[in-house]
Amino acid sequence: MVEIHQNMAMLAVLSDNHKYRYYYEKTWNKYRPCACVILLHPSLDDVLKSDKTVTSLTNYFIDQHYDKFIVVNLFAYMTSDSSELKKSEQSYEQVNRSYFEKACAGSDMIFIGWGSDTKKFVSAKRDAEEILRPLQKQAEMLRRRPGEVSAPST
């Protein structure tokens, strides 16, 4: 019989009012690469309780031999409905940029999952692309299949 012990650490950085999440990190080892995932906005789920997106990302990055992933968002405002992003307060969103830059710069690979609608959130996507350009890191779009997250085939 073999016993396997594995710990998973999570770190989240929220605003004082708990309405904005700037950074989410999940680590299960410290030796292999770190992925950074850029999504549109965080959900309302509790930090300790993983939503479907975080669960799918965890499974995907374990399968891809990463030991850590970081999630940052175009918008830090926590909502289950992207149409509510207009309620976001700019003073809180300005804090988001520094976490976004730090997460992208400190990762080995960047995955983009902010959606494929090219007509929505154009300014925020353009700002993110400006941050990513000087990093000269490889970035891949995440494509969602029912119940899973997968990177594009090469």
mmCIF file of C-alpha atoms in Angstrom:
data_model
loop_
_atom_site.group_PDB
_atom_site.id
_atom_site.type_symbol
_atom_site.label_atom_id
_atom_site.label_comp_id
_atom_site.label_asym_id
_atom_site.label_seq_id
_atom_site.Cartn_x
_atom_site.Cartn_y
_atom_site.Cartn_z
ATOM 1 C CA MET A 1 0.000 0.000 0.000
ATOM 2 C CA VAL A 2 1.198 3.509 -0.830
ATOM 3 C CA GLU A 3 0.058 6.714 0.788
ATOM 4 C CA ILE A 4 0.304 9.863 -1.257
ATOM 5 C CA HIS A 5 0.210 13.215 0.458
ATOM 6 C CA GLN A 6 -0.178 16.331 -1.652
ATOM 7 C CA ASN A 7 -0.810 19.865 -0.506
ATOM 8 C CA MET A 8 -2.274 22.590 -2.634
ATOM 9 C CA ALA A 9 -1.752 26.206 -1.615
ATOM 10 C CA MET A 10 -4.024 29.040 -2.722
ATOM 11 C CA LEU A 11 -3.463 32.756 -2.502
ATOM 12 C CA ALA A 12 -5.943 35.455 -3.403
ATOM 13 C CA VAL A 13 -5.548 39.210 -3.225
ATOM 14 C CA LEU A 14 -8.853 41.032 -2.752
ATOM 15 C CA SER A 15 -9.826 44.633 -2.201
ATOM 16 C CA ASP A 16 -10.751 45.688 1.320
ATOM 17 C CA ASN A 17 -14.441 45.606 0.406
ATOM 18 C CA HIS A 18 -14.109 42.082 -1.091
ATOM 19 C CA LYS A 19 -15.687 43.177 -4.377
ATOM 20 C CA TYR A 20 -12.476 43.051 -6.429
ATOM 21 C CA ARG A 21 -10.027 40.201 -6.860
ATOM 22 C CA TYR A 22 -6.662 41.225 -8.236
ATOM 23 C CA TYR A 23 -4.738 37.969 -8.098
ATOM 24 C CA TYR A 24 -5.408 34.261 -7.612
ATOM 25 C CA GLU A 25 -2.641 31.678 -7.332
ATOM 26 C CA LYS A 26 -2.790 27.923 -6.918
ATOM 27 C CA THR A 27 0.420 25.962 -6.241
ATOM 28 C CA TRP A 28 0.929 22.242 -5.728
ATOM 29 C CA ASN A 29 4.686 22.027 -6.275
ATOM 30 C CA LYS A 30 7.563 24.460 -6.725
ATOM 31 C CA TYR A 31 9.771 22.820 -9.309
ATOM 32 C CA ARG A 32 8.016 22.938 -12.666
ATOM 33 C CA PRO A 33 6.794 25.903 -14.702
ATOM 34 C CA CYS A 34 4.202 28.496 -13.766
ATOM 35 C CA ALA A 35 1.333 29.422 -16.072
ATOM 36 C CA CYS A 36 -0.467 32.743 -16.039
ATOM 37 C CA VAL A 37 -4.082 32.789 -17.177
ATOM 38 C CA ILE A 38 -5.756 36.025 -18.213
ATOM 39 C CA LEU A 39 -9.533 35.900 -17.922
ATOM 40 C CA LEU A 40 -12.210 38.561 -18.287
ATOM 41 C CA HIS A 41 -13.304 38.930 -14.637
ATOM 42 C CA PRO A 42 -13.438 36.867 -11.444
ATOM 43 C CA SER A 43 -16.644 35.164 -10.380
ATOM 44 C CA LEU A 44 -18.405 35.720 -7.078
ATOM 45 C CA ASP A 45 -17.358 32.315 -5.713
ATOM 46 C CA ASP A 46 -15.568 32.021 -2.408
ATOM 47 C CA VAL A 47 -11.781 31.985 -2.608
ATOM 48 C CA LEU A 48 -11.523 28.562 -0.962
ATOM 49 C CA LYS A 49 -14.306 27.011 -3.015
ATOM 50 C CA SER A 50 -13.257 26.509 -6.630
ATOM 51 C CA ASP A 51 -15.687 27.373 -9.383
ATOM 52 C CA LYS A 52 -15.846 25.335 -12.599
ATOM 53 C CA THR A 53 -13.255 27.518 -14.308
ATOM 54 C CA VAL A 54 -10.654 27.141 -11.550
ATOM 55 C CA THR A 55 -11.314 23.400 -11.300
ATOM 56 C CA SER A 56 -10.901 23.002 -15.063
ATOM 57 C CA LEU A 57 -7.727 25.091 -15.048
ATOM 58 C CA THR A 58 -6.282 23.077 -12.164
ATOM 59 C CA ASN A 59 -6.900 19.785 -13.952
ATOM 60 C CA TYR A 60 -5.564 21.144 -17.248
ATOM 61 C CA PHE A 61 -2.314 22.484 -15.778
ATOM 62 C CA ILE A 62 -1.682 19.338 -13.746
ATOM 63 C CA ASP A 63 -2.083 17.311 -16.956
ATOM 64 C CA GLN A 64 0.276 19.708 -18.763
ATOM 65 C CA HIS A 65 2.951 19.297 -16.053
ATOM 66 C CA TYR A 66 2.742 22.752 -14.554
ATOM 67 C CA ASP A 67 3.007 23.070 -10.795
ATOM 68 C CA LYS A 68 1.437 26.462 -10.385
ATOM 69 C CA PHE A 69 -0.935 28.796 -12.114
ATOM 70 C CA ILE A 70 -1.911 32.383 -11.559
ATOM 71 C CA VAL A 71 -5.177 33.949 -12.658
ATOM 72 C CA VAL A 72 -5.413 37.653 -13.388
ATOM 73 C CA ASN A 73 -8.285 39.393 -15.102
ATOM 74 C CA LEU A 74 -8.938 42.254 -17.471
ATOM 75 C CA PHE A 75 -11.356 43.508 -14.817
ATOM 76 C CA ALA A 76 -10.916 42.886 -11.089
ATOM 77 C CA TYR A 77 -14.615 43.399 -10.295
ATOM 78 C CA MET A 78 -16.163 40.144 -9.073
ATOM 79 C CA THR A 79 -19.431 39.328 -10.811
ATOM 80 C CA SER A 80 -21.209 36.377 -12.372
ATOM 81 C CA ASP A 81 -22.476 38.554 -15.241
ATOM 82 C CA SER A 82 -20.070 40.482 -17.472
ATOM 83 C CA SER A 83 -22.758 43.060 -18.254
ATOM 84 C CA GLU A 84 -22.342 44.228 -14.637
ATOM 85 C CA LEU A 85 -18.733 45.257 -15.235
ATOM 86 C CA LYS A 86 -19.989 48.779 -15.874
ATOM 87 C CA LYS A 87 -20.561 48.985 -12.088
ATOM 88 C CA SER A 88 -16.832 48.632 -11.560
ATOM 89 C CA GLU A 89 -15.130 51.579 -9.862
ATOM 90 C CA GLN A 90 -12.048 52.889 -11.661
ATOM 91 C CA SER A 91 -10.129 53.534 -8.438
ATOM 92 C CA TYR A 92 -10.226 49.807 -7.659
ATOM 93 C CA GLU A 93 -9.532 48.757 -11.237
ATOM 94 C CA GLN A 94 -6.342 50.854 -11.355
ATOM 95 C CA VAL A 95 -4.821 48.588 -8.699
ATOM 96 C CA ASN A 96 -5.425 45.624 -11.004
ATOM 97 C CA ARG A 97 -2.768 46.673 -13.533
ATOM 98 C CA SER A 98 0.221 46.158 -11.219
ATOM 99 C CA TYR A 99 -0.911 42.635 -10.283
ATOM 100 C CA PHE A 100 -1.600 41.890 -13.943
ATOM 101 C CA GLU A 101 1.899 43.017 -14.986
ATOM 102 C CA LYS A 102 3.653 41.175 -12.156
ATOM 103 C CA ALA A 103 1.803 37.904 -12.807
ATOM 104 C CA CYS A 104 2.509 37.959 -16.536
ATOM 105 C CA ALA A 105 6.180 38.875 -16.086
ATOM 106 C CA GLY A 106 6.746 36.136 -13.494
ATOM 107 C CA SER A 107 5.214 33.265 -15.441
ATOM 108 C CA ASP A 108 6.716 30.817 -17.908
ATOM 109 C CA MET A 109 3.709 30.755 -20.225
ATOM 110 C CA ILE A 110 0.659 32.959 -20.671
ATOM 111 C CA PHE A 111 -2.783 31.647 -21.554
ATOM 112 C CA ILE A 112 -5.532 34.002 -22.675
ATOM 113 C CA GLY A 113 -9.128 33.136 -21.890
ATOM 114 C CA TRP A 114 -10.959 36.439 -22.062
ATOM 115 C CA GLY A 115 -13.427 35.318 -24.709
ATOM 116 C CA SER A 116 -13.542 35.374 -28.476
ATOM 117 C CA ASP A 117 -15.978 38.261 -28.990
ATOM 118 C CA THR A 118 -13.793 40.863 -30.693
ATOM 119 C CA LYS A 119 -16.370 43.633 -30.243
ATOM 120 C CA LYS A 120 -16.601 43.531 -26.451
ATOM 121 C CA PHE A 121 -14.133 45.076 -24.015
ATOM 122 C CA VAL A 122 -11.874 46.199 -26.871
ATOM 123 C CA SER A 123 -10.081 48.866 -24.836
ATOM 124 C CA ALA A 124 -9.294 46.492 -21.950
ATOM 125 C CA LYS A 125 -7.998 43.832 -24.353
ATOM 126 C CA ARG A 126 -5.848 46.415 -26.124
ATOM 127 C CA ASP A 127 -4.387 47.551 -22.782
ATOM 128 C CA ALA A 128 -3.559 43.934 -21.908
ATOM 129 C CA GLU A 129 -1.878 43.386 -25.270
ATOM 130 C CA GLU A 130 0.276 46.470 -24.637
ATOM 131 C CA ILE A 131 1.422 44.965 -21.337
ATOM 132 C CA LEU A 132 2.160 41.588 -22.940
ATOM 133 C CA ARG A 133 4.040 42.847 -26.008
ATOM 134 C CA PRO A 134 7.341 43.816 -24.310
ATOM 135 C CA LEU A 135 7.416 40.576 -22.317
ATOM 136 C CA GLN A 136 7.955 38.631 -25.541
ATOM 137 C CA LYS A 137 6.527 35.498 -23.994
ATOM 138 C CA GLN A 138 4.559 32.916 -25.833
ATOM 139 C CA ALA A 139 0.834 33.320 -25.292
ATOM 140 C CA GLU A 140 -1.897 30.889 -26.282
ATOM 141 C CA MET A 141 -5.646 31.286 -26.416
ATOM 142 C CA LEU A 142 -7.598 28.882 -24.246
ATOM 143 C CA ARG A 143 -10.516 27.247 -26.000
ATOM 144 C CA ARG A 144 -13.351 25.857 -23.984
ATOM 145 C CA ARG A 145 -14.941 22.551 -24.802
ATOM 146 C CA PRO A 146 -17.907 21.410 -22.744
ATOM 147 C CA GLY A 147 -16.562 20.773 -19.261
ATOM 148 C CA GLU A 148 -12.883 21.359 -19.980
ATOM 149 C CA VAL A 149 -10.248 23.897 -20.854
ATOM 150 C CA SER A 150 -7.723 23.185 -23.551
ATOM 151 C CA ALA A 151 -4.974 25.060 -25.291
ATOM 152 C CA PRO A 152 -5.035 25.228 -29.074
ATOM 153 C CA SER A 153 -3.330 22.465 -30.973
ATOM 154 C CA THR A 154 -0.046 23.351 -32.612
#
